[in-house]
PDB file of C-alpha atoms and ligand atoms in Angstrom:
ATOM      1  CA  UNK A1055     -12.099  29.407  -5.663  1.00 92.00           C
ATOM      2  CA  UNK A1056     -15.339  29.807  -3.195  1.00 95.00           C
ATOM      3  CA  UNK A1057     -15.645  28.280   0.026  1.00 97.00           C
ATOM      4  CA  UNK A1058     -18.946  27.065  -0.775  1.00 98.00           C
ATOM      5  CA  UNK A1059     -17.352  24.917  -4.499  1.00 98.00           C
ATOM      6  CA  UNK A1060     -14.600  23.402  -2.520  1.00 98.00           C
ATOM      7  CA  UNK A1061     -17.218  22.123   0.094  1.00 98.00           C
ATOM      8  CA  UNK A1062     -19.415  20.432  -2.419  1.00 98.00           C
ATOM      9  CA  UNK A1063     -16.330  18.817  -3.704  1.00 98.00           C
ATOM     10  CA  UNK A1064     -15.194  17.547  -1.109  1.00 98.00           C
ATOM     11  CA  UNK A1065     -18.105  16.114   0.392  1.00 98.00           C
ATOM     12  CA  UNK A1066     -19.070  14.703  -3.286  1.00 98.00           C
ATOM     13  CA  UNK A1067     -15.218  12.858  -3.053  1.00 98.00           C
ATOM     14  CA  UNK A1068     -16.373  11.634   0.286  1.00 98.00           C
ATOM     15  CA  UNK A1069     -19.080   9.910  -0.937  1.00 98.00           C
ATOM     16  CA  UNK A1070     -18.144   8.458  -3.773  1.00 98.00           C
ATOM     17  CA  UNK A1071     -14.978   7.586  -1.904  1.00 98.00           C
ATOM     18  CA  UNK A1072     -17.470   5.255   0.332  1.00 98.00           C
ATOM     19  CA  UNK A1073     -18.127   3.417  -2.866  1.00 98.00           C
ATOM     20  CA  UNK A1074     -15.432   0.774  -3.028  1.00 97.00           C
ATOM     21  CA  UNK A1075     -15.841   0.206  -6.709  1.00 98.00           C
ATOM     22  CA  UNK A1076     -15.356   4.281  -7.546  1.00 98.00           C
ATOM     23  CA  UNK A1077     -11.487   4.089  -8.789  1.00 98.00           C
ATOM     24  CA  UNK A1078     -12.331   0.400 -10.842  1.00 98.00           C
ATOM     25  CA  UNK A1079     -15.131   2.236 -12.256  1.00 98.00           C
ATOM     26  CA  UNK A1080     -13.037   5.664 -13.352  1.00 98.00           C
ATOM     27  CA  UNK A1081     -10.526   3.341 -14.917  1.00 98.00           C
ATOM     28  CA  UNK A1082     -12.994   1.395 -17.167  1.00 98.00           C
ATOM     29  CA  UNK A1083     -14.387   4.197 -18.086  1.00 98.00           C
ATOM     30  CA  UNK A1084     -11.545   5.886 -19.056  1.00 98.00           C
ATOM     31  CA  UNK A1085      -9.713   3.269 -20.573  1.00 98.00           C
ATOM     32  CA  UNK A1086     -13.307   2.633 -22.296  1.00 98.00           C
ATOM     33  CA  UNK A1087     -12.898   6.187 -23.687  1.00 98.00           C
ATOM     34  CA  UNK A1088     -10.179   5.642 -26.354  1.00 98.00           C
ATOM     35  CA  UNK A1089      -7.787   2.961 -27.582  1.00 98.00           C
ATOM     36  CA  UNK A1090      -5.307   5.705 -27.160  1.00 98.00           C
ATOM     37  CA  UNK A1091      -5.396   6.108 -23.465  1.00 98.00           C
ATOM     38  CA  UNK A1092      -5.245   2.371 -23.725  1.00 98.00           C
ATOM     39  CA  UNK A1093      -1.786   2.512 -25.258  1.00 98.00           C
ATOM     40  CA  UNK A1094      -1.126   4.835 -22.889  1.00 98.00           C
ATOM     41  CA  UNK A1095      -1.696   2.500 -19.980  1.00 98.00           C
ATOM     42  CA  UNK A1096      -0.522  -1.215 -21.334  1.00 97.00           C
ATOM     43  CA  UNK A1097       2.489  -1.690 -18.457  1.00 96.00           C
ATOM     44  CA  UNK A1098       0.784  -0.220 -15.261  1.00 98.00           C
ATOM     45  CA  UNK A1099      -0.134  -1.960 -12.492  1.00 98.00           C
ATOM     46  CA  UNK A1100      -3.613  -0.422 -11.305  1.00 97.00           C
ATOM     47  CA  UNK A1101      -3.272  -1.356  -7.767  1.00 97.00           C
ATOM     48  CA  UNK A1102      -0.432   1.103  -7.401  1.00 98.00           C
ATOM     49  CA  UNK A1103      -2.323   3.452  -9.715  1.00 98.00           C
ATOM     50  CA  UNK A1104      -5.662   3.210  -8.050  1.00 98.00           C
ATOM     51  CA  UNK A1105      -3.826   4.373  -5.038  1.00 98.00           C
ATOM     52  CA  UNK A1106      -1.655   7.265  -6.798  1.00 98.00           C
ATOM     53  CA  UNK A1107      -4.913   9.119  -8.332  1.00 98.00           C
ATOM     54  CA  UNK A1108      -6.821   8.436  -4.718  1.00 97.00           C
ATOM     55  CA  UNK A1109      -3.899  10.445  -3.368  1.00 97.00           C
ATOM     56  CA  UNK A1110      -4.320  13.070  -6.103  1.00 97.00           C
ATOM     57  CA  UNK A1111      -7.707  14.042  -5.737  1.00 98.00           C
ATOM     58  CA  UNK A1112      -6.493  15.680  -2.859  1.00 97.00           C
ATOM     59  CA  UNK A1113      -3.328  17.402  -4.332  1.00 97.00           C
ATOM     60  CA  UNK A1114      -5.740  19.095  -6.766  1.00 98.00           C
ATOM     61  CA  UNK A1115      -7.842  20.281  -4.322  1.00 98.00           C
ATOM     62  CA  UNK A1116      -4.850  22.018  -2.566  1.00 98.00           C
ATOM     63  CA  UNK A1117      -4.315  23.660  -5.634  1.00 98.00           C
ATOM     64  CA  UNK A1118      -7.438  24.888  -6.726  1.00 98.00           C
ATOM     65  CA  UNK A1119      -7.955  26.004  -2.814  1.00 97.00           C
ATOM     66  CA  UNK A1120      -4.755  28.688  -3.857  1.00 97.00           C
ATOM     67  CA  UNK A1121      -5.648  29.306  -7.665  1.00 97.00           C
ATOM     68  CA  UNK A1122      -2.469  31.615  -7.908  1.00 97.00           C
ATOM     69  CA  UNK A1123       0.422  30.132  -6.155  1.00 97.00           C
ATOM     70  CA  UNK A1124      -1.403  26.256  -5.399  1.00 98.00           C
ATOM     71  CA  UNK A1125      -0.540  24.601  -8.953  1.00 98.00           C
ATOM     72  CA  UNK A1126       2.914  25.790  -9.245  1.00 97.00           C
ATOM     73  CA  UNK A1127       3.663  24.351  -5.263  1.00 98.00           C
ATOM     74  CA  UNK A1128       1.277  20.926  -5.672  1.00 98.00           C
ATOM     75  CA  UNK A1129       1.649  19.810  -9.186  1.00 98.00           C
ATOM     76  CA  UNK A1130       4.893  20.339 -10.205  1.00 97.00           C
ATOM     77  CA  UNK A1131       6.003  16.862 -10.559  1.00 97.00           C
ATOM     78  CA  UNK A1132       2.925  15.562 -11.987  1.00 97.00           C
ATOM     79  CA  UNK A1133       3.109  17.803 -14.711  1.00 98.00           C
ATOM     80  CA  UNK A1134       6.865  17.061 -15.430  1.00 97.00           C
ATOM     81  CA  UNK A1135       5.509  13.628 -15.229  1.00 98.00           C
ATOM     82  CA  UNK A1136       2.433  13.858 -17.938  1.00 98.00           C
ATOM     83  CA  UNK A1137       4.430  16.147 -19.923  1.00 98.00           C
ATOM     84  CA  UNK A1138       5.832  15.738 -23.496  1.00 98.00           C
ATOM     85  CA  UNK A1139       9.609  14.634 -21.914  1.00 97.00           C
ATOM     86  CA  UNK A1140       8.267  12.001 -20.195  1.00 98.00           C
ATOM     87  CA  UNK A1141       4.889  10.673 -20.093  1.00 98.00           C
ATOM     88  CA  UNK A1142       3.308  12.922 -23.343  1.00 98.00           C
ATOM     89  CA  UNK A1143      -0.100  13.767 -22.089  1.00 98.00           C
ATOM     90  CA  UNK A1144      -1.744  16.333 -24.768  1.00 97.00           C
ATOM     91  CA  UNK A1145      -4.395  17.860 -23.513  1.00 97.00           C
ATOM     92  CA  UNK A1146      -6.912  15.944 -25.671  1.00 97.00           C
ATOM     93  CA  UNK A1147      -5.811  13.394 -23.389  1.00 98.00           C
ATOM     94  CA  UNK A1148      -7.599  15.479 -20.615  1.00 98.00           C
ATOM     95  CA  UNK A1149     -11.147  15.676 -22.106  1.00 98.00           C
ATOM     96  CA  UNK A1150     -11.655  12.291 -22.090  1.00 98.00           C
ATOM     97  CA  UNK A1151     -10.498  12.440 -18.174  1.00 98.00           C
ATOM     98  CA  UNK A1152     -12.468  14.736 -17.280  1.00 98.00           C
ATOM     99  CA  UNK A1153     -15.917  13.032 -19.052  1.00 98.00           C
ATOM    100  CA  UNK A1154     -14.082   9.880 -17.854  1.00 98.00           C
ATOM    101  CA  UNK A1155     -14.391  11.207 -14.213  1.00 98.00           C
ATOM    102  CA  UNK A1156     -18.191  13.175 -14.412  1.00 98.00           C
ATOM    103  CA  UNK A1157     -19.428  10.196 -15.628  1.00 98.00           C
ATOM    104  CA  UNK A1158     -18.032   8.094 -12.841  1.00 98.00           C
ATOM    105  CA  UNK A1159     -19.302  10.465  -9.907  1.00 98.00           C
ATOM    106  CA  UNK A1160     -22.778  10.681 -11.704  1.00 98.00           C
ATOM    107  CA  UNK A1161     -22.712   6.950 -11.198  1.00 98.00           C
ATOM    108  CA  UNK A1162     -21.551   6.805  -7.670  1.00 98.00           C
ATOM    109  CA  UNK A1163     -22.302   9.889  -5.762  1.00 98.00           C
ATOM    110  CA  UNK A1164     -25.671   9.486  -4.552  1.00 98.00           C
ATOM    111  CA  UNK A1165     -26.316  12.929  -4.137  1.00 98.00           C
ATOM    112  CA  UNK A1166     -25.018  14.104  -7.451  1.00 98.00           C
ATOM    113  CA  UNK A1167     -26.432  17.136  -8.865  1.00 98.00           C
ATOM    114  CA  UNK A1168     -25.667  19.479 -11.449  1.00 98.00           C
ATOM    115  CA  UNK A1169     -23.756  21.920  -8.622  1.00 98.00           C
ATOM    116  CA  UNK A1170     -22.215  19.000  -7.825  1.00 98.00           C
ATOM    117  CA  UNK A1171     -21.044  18.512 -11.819  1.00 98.00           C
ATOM    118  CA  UNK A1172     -19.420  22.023 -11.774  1.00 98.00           C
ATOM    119  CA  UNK A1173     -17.774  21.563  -8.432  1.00 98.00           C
ATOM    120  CA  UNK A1174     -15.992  18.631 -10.183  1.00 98.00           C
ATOM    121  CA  UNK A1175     -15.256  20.561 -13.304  1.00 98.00           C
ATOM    122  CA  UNK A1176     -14.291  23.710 -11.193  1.00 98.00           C
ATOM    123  CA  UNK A1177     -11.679  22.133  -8.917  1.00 98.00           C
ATOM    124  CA  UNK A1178     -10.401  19.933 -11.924  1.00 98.00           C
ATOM    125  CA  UNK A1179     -10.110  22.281 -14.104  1.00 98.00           C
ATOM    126  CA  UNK A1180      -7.744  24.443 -12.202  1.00 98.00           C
ATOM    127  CA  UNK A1181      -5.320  21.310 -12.062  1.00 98.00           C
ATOM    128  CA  UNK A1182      -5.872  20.193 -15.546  1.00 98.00           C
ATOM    129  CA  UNK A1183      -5.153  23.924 -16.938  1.00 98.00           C
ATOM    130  CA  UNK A1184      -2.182  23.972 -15.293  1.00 98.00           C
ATOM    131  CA  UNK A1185      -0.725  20.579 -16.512  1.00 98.00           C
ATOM    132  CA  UNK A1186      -1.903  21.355 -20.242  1.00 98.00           C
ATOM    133  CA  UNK A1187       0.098  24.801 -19.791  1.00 98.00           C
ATOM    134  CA  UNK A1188       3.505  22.922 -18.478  1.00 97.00           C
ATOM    135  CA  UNK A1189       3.197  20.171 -20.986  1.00 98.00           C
ATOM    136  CA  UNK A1190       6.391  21.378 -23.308  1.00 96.00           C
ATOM    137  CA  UNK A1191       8.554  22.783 -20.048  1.00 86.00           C
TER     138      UNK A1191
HETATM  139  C1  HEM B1221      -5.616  15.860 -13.861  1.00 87.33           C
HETATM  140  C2  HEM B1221      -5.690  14.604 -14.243  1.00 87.33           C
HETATM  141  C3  HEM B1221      -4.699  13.546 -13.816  1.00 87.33           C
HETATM  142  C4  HEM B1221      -4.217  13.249 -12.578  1.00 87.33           C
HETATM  143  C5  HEM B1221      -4.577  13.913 -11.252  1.00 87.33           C
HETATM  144  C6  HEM B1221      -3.289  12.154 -12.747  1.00 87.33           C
HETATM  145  C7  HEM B1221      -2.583  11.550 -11.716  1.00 87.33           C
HETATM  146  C8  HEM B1221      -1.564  10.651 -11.910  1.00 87.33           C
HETATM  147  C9  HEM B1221      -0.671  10.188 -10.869  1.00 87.33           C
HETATM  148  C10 HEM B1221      -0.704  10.641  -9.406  1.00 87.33           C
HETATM  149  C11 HEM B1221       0.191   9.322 -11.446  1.00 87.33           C
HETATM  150  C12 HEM B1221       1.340   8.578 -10.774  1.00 87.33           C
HETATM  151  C13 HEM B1221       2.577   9.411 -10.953  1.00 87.33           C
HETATM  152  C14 HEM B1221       3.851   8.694 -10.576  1.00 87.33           C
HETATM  153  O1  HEM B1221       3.863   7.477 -10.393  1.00 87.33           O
HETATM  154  O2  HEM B1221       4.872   9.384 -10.492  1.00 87.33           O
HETATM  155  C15 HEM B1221      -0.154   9.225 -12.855  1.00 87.33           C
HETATM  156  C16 HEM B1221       0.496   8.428 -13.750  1.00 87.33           C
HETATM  157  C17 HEM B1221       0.066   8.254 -15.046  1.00 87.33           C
HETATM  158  N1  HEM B1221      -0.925   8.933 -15.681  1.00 87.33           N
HETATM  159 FE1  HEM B1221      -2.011  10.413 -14.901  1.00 87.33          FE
HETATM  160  N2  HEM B1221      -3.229  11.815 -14.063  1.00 87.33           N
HETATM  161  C18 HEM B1221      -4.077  12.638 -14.745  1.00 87.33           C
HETATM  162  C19 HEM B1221      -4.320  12.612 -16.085  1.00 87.33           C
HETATM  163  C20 HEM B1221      -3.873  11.667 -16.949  1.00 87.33           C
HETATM  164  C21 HEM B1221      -4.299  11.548 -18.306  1.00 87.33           C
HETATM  165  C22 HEM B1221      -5.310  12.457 -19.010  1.00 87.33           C
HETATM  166  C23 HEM B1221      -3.646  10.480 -18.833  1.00 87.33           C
HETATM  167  C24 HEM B1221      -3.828   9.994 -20.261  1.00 87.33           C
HETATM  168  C25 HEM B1221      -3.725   8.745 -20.675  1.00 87.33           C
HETATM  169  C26 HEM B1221      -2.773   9.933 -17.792  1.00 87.33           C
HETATM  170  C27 HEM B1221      -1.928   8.865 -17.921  1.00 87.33           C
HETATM  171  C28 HEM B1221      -1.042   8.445 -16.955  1.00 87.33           C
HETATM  172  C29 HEM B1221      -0.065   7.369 -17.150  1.00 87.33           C
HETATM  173  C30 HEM B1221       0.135   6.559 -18.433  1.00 87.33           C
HETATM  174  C31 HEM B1221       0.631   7.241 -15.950  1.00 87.33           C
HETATM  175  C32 HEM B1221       1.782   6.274 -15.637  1.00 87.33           C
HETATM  176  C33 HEM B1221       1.198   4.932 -15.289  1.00 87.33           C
HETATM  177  C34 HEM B1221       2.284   3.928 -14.988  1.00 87.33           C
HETATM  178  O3  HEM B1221       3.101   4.178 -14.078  1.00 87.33           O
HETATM  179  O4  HEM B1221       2.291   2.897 -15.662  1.00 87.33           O
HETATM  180  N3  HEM B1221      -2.945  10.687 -16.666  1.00 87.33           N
HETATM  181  N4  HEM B1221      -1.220  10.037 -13.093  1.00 87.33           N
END
């Protein structure tokens, strides 16, 4: 992926990082989406998965910074994870993260912006592909 994508992501995660509320706001959103992904979620504990998805954010970037070889090396365990063994994540499940998550950083990124948007989507999307494609290994 450019040089010049990855930057505006991560400077976009920066800032909405700065906003306290960001992950709270994601979640409700999210779980706002569907009363599937609410089934999804009934046992967790969102303090430790606040902190698990905070740490992600920067797994995906990894991989979208090596679009060939980065997936298979970052996200192997979270797609065995949010795949249809364990977890069962179709990738319907997806869209509504992704809108879930573009809505959230329009909300909190003060300097959002439509480049901004596709950095998002860009850097995402390389992560997301790659779970969807593992879900049934
Ligand atoms: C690319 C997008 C996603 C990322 C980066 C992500 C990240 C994570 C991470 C890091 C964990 C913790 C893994 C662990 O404890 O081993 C997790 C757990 C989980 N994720 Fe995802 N996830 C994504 C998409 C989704 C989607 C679309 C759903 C749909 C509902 C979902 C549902 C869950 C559930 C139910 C858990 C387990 C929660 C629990 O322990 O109670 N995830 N996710």
């Amino acid at each position: 992926m450019d040089a010049e994508t990855l930057r505006k992501f991560e400077e976009s995660l920066k800032r909405c990082s700065a906003d306290p509320d960001f992950l709270d706001i994601f979640y409700g959103n999210f779980l706002g989406s569907s009363p599937k992904v609410r089934e999804k979620f009934s046992g967790t504990d969102f303090d430790r998965q606040k902190d698990a998805l905070r740490a992600s954010f920067d797994t995906m970037l990894l991989a979208a910074r090596d679009e060939e070889n980065g997936p298979e090396r970052y996200l192997l365990p979270l797609a065995e994870r949010h795949g249809s063994r364990q977890l069962g994540i179709g990738a319907e499940y997806y869209d509504l993260w992704l809108d879930s998550l573009l809505k959230t950083v329009r909300a909190c990124d003060p300097a959002f912006s439509e480049d901004v948007e596709k950095a998002w989507e860009n850097v995402m999307g390389v992560g997301i592909s790659y779970l969807c494609s593992r879900y049934n290994t």
